[in-house]
Amino acid sequence: MAASDAHSGASIRHAFGNVLGFFILLLIGVLAFSIRLFSVIKYESVIHEFDPYFNYRVTQFLTKNGIYDFWNWFDDRTWYPLGRVIGGTVYPGLTLTAGTLWWMLNSLNIPLSVETVCVFTAPIFSAFASWATYLLTKEVKGTGAGLTAAVLLAMVNFSSSFVPSYISRSVAGSYDNEAVAIFALIFTFYLYIKTLNTGSLFYATLNSIAYFYMVCSWGGYTFIINLIPMHVLLCIVTGRYSSRLYIAYAPLVVLGTLLASLVPVVGFNAVMTSEHFASFLVFIIIHVVALVYYIKGILSPKMFKVALALVVSAGLAVCCAMVAVLIALVASSPTKGWSGRSLSLLDPTYASKYIPIIASVSEHQPPTWPSYFMDINVLAFLVPAGIIACFSPLSDASSFVVLYIVTSVYFSGVMVRLMLVLAPAACILSGIALSQAFDVFTRSIKLQLPSVSGQSNVDAGEASSGNVVPNDPVKTDKNEDTSKERTSKKSKKKEKEHVEKPVSKSQIKKRLLVLPLETSIIAIILLVLLGAFYVVHSVWAAAEAYSAPSIVLTSHSHDGLHVFDDFREAYAWLSHNTEIDDKVASWWDYGYQTTAMANRTVIVDNNTWNNTHIATVGTAMSSPEKAAWEIFHSLDVKYVLVVFGGLVGYPSDDINKFLWMVRIGGGVFPHIKEPDYLRDGQYRIDSMATPTMLNCLMYKLSYYRFVETDGKAFDRVRRTEIGKKYFKLTHFEEVFTTHHWMVRIYKLKPPKNRIRGKIKKSKSVQNKLENKLEKKRTKKEPLLV
Amino acid sequence: MARSSSKDAQDLFRALWSAYAATPTNLKIIDLYVLFAVFTALIQLAQALDVLAELYGHREYIQEVPLEIVTLFKVVYMALVGSFPFNSFLSGVLSCVGTAVLAVCLRIQVNKENKEFKDLAPERAFADFVLCNLVLHLVIMNFLG
């Protein structure tokens, strides 16, 4: 009677837990979506930053022209005069996702604009990502169902929907590859672990399809194709090989490689570059290991020893030969078959030494300690606890998570941008840690409460009923599973085996692990406080730090809110006042925006595929006016756009980026030397600046007529008066400057008419004449235009 | 020493053979299938290797090592083209490897001695196998161009 009572109570609790879990999932999805809407509320529904504009433009093209034109799209509006093959050089996952969403919505008669769909893609997928994180954690820790699972779910989802480093990449409007890629990454890992736990080919197929989606979405897929082999190798080395491991890995490599080479941007790289070799090597190893295990299974131990002696000697020779061939192949290629970005991951100093263009991107810099605190906050302290929780008991799945966090911590230490990969791992581990902590504390409270009331008899009974709770969900699980598919039953059984063993062992342990009542209550309160602190921080980060679209800027001052909408002002001017075929030169940061918003052809853009071309623009910017004019003229440039923050104090302007232009330009054209622009190793633009600096095009375009603003020409970013205040432009003319002077657009003056008769005259005379002519022309020009 | 090791090897092969003879017929059929797939993959690889060697002019270098194997395969690859359309070569090899791998997975799952998959019905395993193969060959057809 008592037993059936307990059973029905447990099943009610179980059902309650399931319902609760479902609602938590739903609410967390809504929460993850809505916390990312700050940017829409505070600013407007607008695409952010640089790369998203390109993705937006591609999506527009896709929705307008269809998928076949998209694959064959040759874009002649960027990288003039080279152009760019968009279909073959872009990761199409994000674009196709948003395009499909838009198409679906439209066929349901919900007429949303492409832009709206693009803006809200990232928040939608962040909700998916937090669900995927939960699934992965559940698969890793394998807690059956019911309230414990609900707590785990709440914790993981809670941390994953809030983690600021992910928010920073997925706020509404930041329409970038990472928005969908993180979901794909976690989901691929989930399916891998699921396959590993169940050994079902069905999940292996799904896994390779999820991997395909990841390859479509982001270059970070190499992380998966290296992490999973690492895990397989770890399992083999630690003697955890099982046929489930084989089923999880071998089909993934074959199918994954084939699927990856379907994506045009990856293509044959999927079999040709070193990033993928690890997976092939492990593929061979796992076959050898599988064969060895098979032979071990069918032979008697004594015969197996003989076989081992024979095979090892023969096998080693073959292996050595293969490794030698592989190394020779890899070594024969100049970069050892690695792409620059991967190399800079393995050797953090590589980029700054050889490829300034990679090092110049701020998101490729190593992060600082505060940024860790800013981005993962309290999770940083919970992660170690989570790692410890993973080791008891260590399963294949939990070892995977440990491996995941270790590698991602390393990668995030190399590049700020990869903090994003760390975020889900940190969420999973701290979710595990938190739920374990809650588990321990609530259990000790539960065990203690009756003992406070008095009888020692009850204590023993309570302890046994306490054991019923973790056991019962497993039982009910089993009932439920008969209706489900057999594989999941399989998995649950495995889980059950996993769970039951520790349970029976920990029956004694649990009694020992009981904490004093007061301690556990205080600890729970502290944990809740910690969570609250984390929420406050994350909401603050989402609202203040990461929601700025960087297209529209705001600043608070004593006389109210200022909005700087200069970028859109400038791009709108360009699109209304210039010819459709005019070429606009600017530093590459603004290339995507110019093509997307102004619809004008640019020389270089954020897809930095051609270093020489960028170096040409860098050289032009750092040359004196005449040389710069010649370079720009040779590129058919009509307008030059510079971003200048000196008037309003906008720090990421071209003057602050200028040293990178010098470095990148100097890397290809050696007559540009960085020391020429530095006074005693210091970068300055005041009266102590070098003459090269004061005469270069960037300085002149930025500070032309700047003295007219306040009479002193005080630069608010550099906090100094500029070095050369009064000067005239000879080869360029100012055509537009935005309201806050943040974007300035100049037009190249047309080449002079040659005056035939005067060529033979001496140079000095000619120069004088030319100067005169030029003065005349500068006066006349406005009339002509 | 050499004699004892060769005797050992003989013993070993006998033991292996007798152990293998005990496996059920359906598994043996799968094994044959796997062997066939691996063999096909090897032929394609060898042929590609030979074409590559001709391209790079290292023919004699390659022939030094696996002389018999190369001559054996020559007959087969005469009619074929080589690894020039790299995608068709790749899909050819990978389809064979993939087929073999999937068949091995199936074999693992339907093997009755394998206790890990005791409650996985062979029908279910076969359905998974067919699905996976379907995906594989769809991809390959797509990749062939």
Short mmCIF file of C-alpha atoms in Angstrom, two decimals, chain A residues 50 567 571 585-591 617-618 621-622 632 640-646 650-662 683 685 693 696-703 715 717-718 741-746:
data_model
loop_
_atom_site.label_atom_id
_atom_site.label_comp_id
_atom_site.label_asym_id
_atom_site.label_seq_id
_atom_site.Cartn_x
_atom_site.Cartn_y
_atom_site.Cartn_z
CA PHE A 50 29.51 45.63 -41.25
CA PHE A 567 26.59 56.91 -41.69
CA TYR A 571 25.33 56.60 -47.78
CA ALA A 585 37.13 54.20 -52.35
CA SER A 586 37.31 53.84 -48.61
CA TRP A 587 39.10 51.68 -46.12
CA TRP A 588 37.78 48.13 -46.34
CA ASP A 589 35.69 48.37 -43.18
CA TYR A 590 33.08 50.40 -44.99
CA GLY A 591 32.97 48.37 -48.18
CA VAL A 617 44.16 51.42 -50.99
CA GLY A 618 46.25 51.56 -47.80
CA MET A 621 45.67 56.66 -48.02
CA SER A 622 49.18 56.97 -46.64
CA PHE A 632 42.92 56.26 -57.12
CA VAL A 640 36.83 58.87 -51.53
CA LEU A 641 35.06 58.30 -48.25
CA VAL A 642 36.75 58.76 -44.89
CA VAL A 643 35.33 58.35 -41.42
CA PHE A 644 36.37 61.02 -39.00
CA GLY A 645 35.47 61.09 -35.33
CA GLY A 646 37.48 64.07 -34.17
CA TYR A 650 33.96 58.74 -32.17
CA PRO A 651 37.02 56.61 -31.47
CA SER A 652 36.94 53.97 -34.20
CA ASP A 653 37.57 56.34 -37.07
CA ASP A 654 40.05 56.15 -39.88
CA ILE A 655 42.79 58.12 -38.15
CA ASN A 656 42.87 55.51 -35.41
CA LYS A 657 42.91 52.73 -37.97
CA PHE A 658 45.51 54.52 -40.02
CA LEU A 659 48.55 52.66 -38.71
CA TRP A 660 47.03 49.42 -40.00
CA MET A 661 46.67 50.99 -43.43
CA VAL A 662 50.34 51.92 -43.28
CA TYR A 683 51.62 57.80 -33.14
CA ILE A 685 48.85 63.99 -35.11
CA MET A 693 52.11 62.01 -41.43
CA CYS A 696 49.49 62.02 -46.16
CA LEU A 697 46.10 61.81 -47.75
CA MET A 698 44.33 60.41 -44.72
CA TYR A 699 45.41 63.29 -42.54
CA LYS A 700 44.40 65.84 -45.13
CA LEU A 701 41.03 64.34 -45.89
CA SER A 702 40.22 63.95 -42.23
CA TYR A 703 41.26 67.40 -41.07
CA ASP A 715 40.56 66.63 -31.93
CA VAL A 717 39.40 61.50 -29.92
CA ARG A 718 43.14 62.11 -29.71
CA TRP A 741 31.47 65.41 -39.59
CA MET A 742 31.66 61.68 -39.05
CA VAL A 743 31.73 60.79 -42.72
CA ARG A 744 33.43 63.02 -45.24
CA ILE A 745 33.21 62.41 -48.95
CA TYR A 746 35.67 63.87 -51.43
#
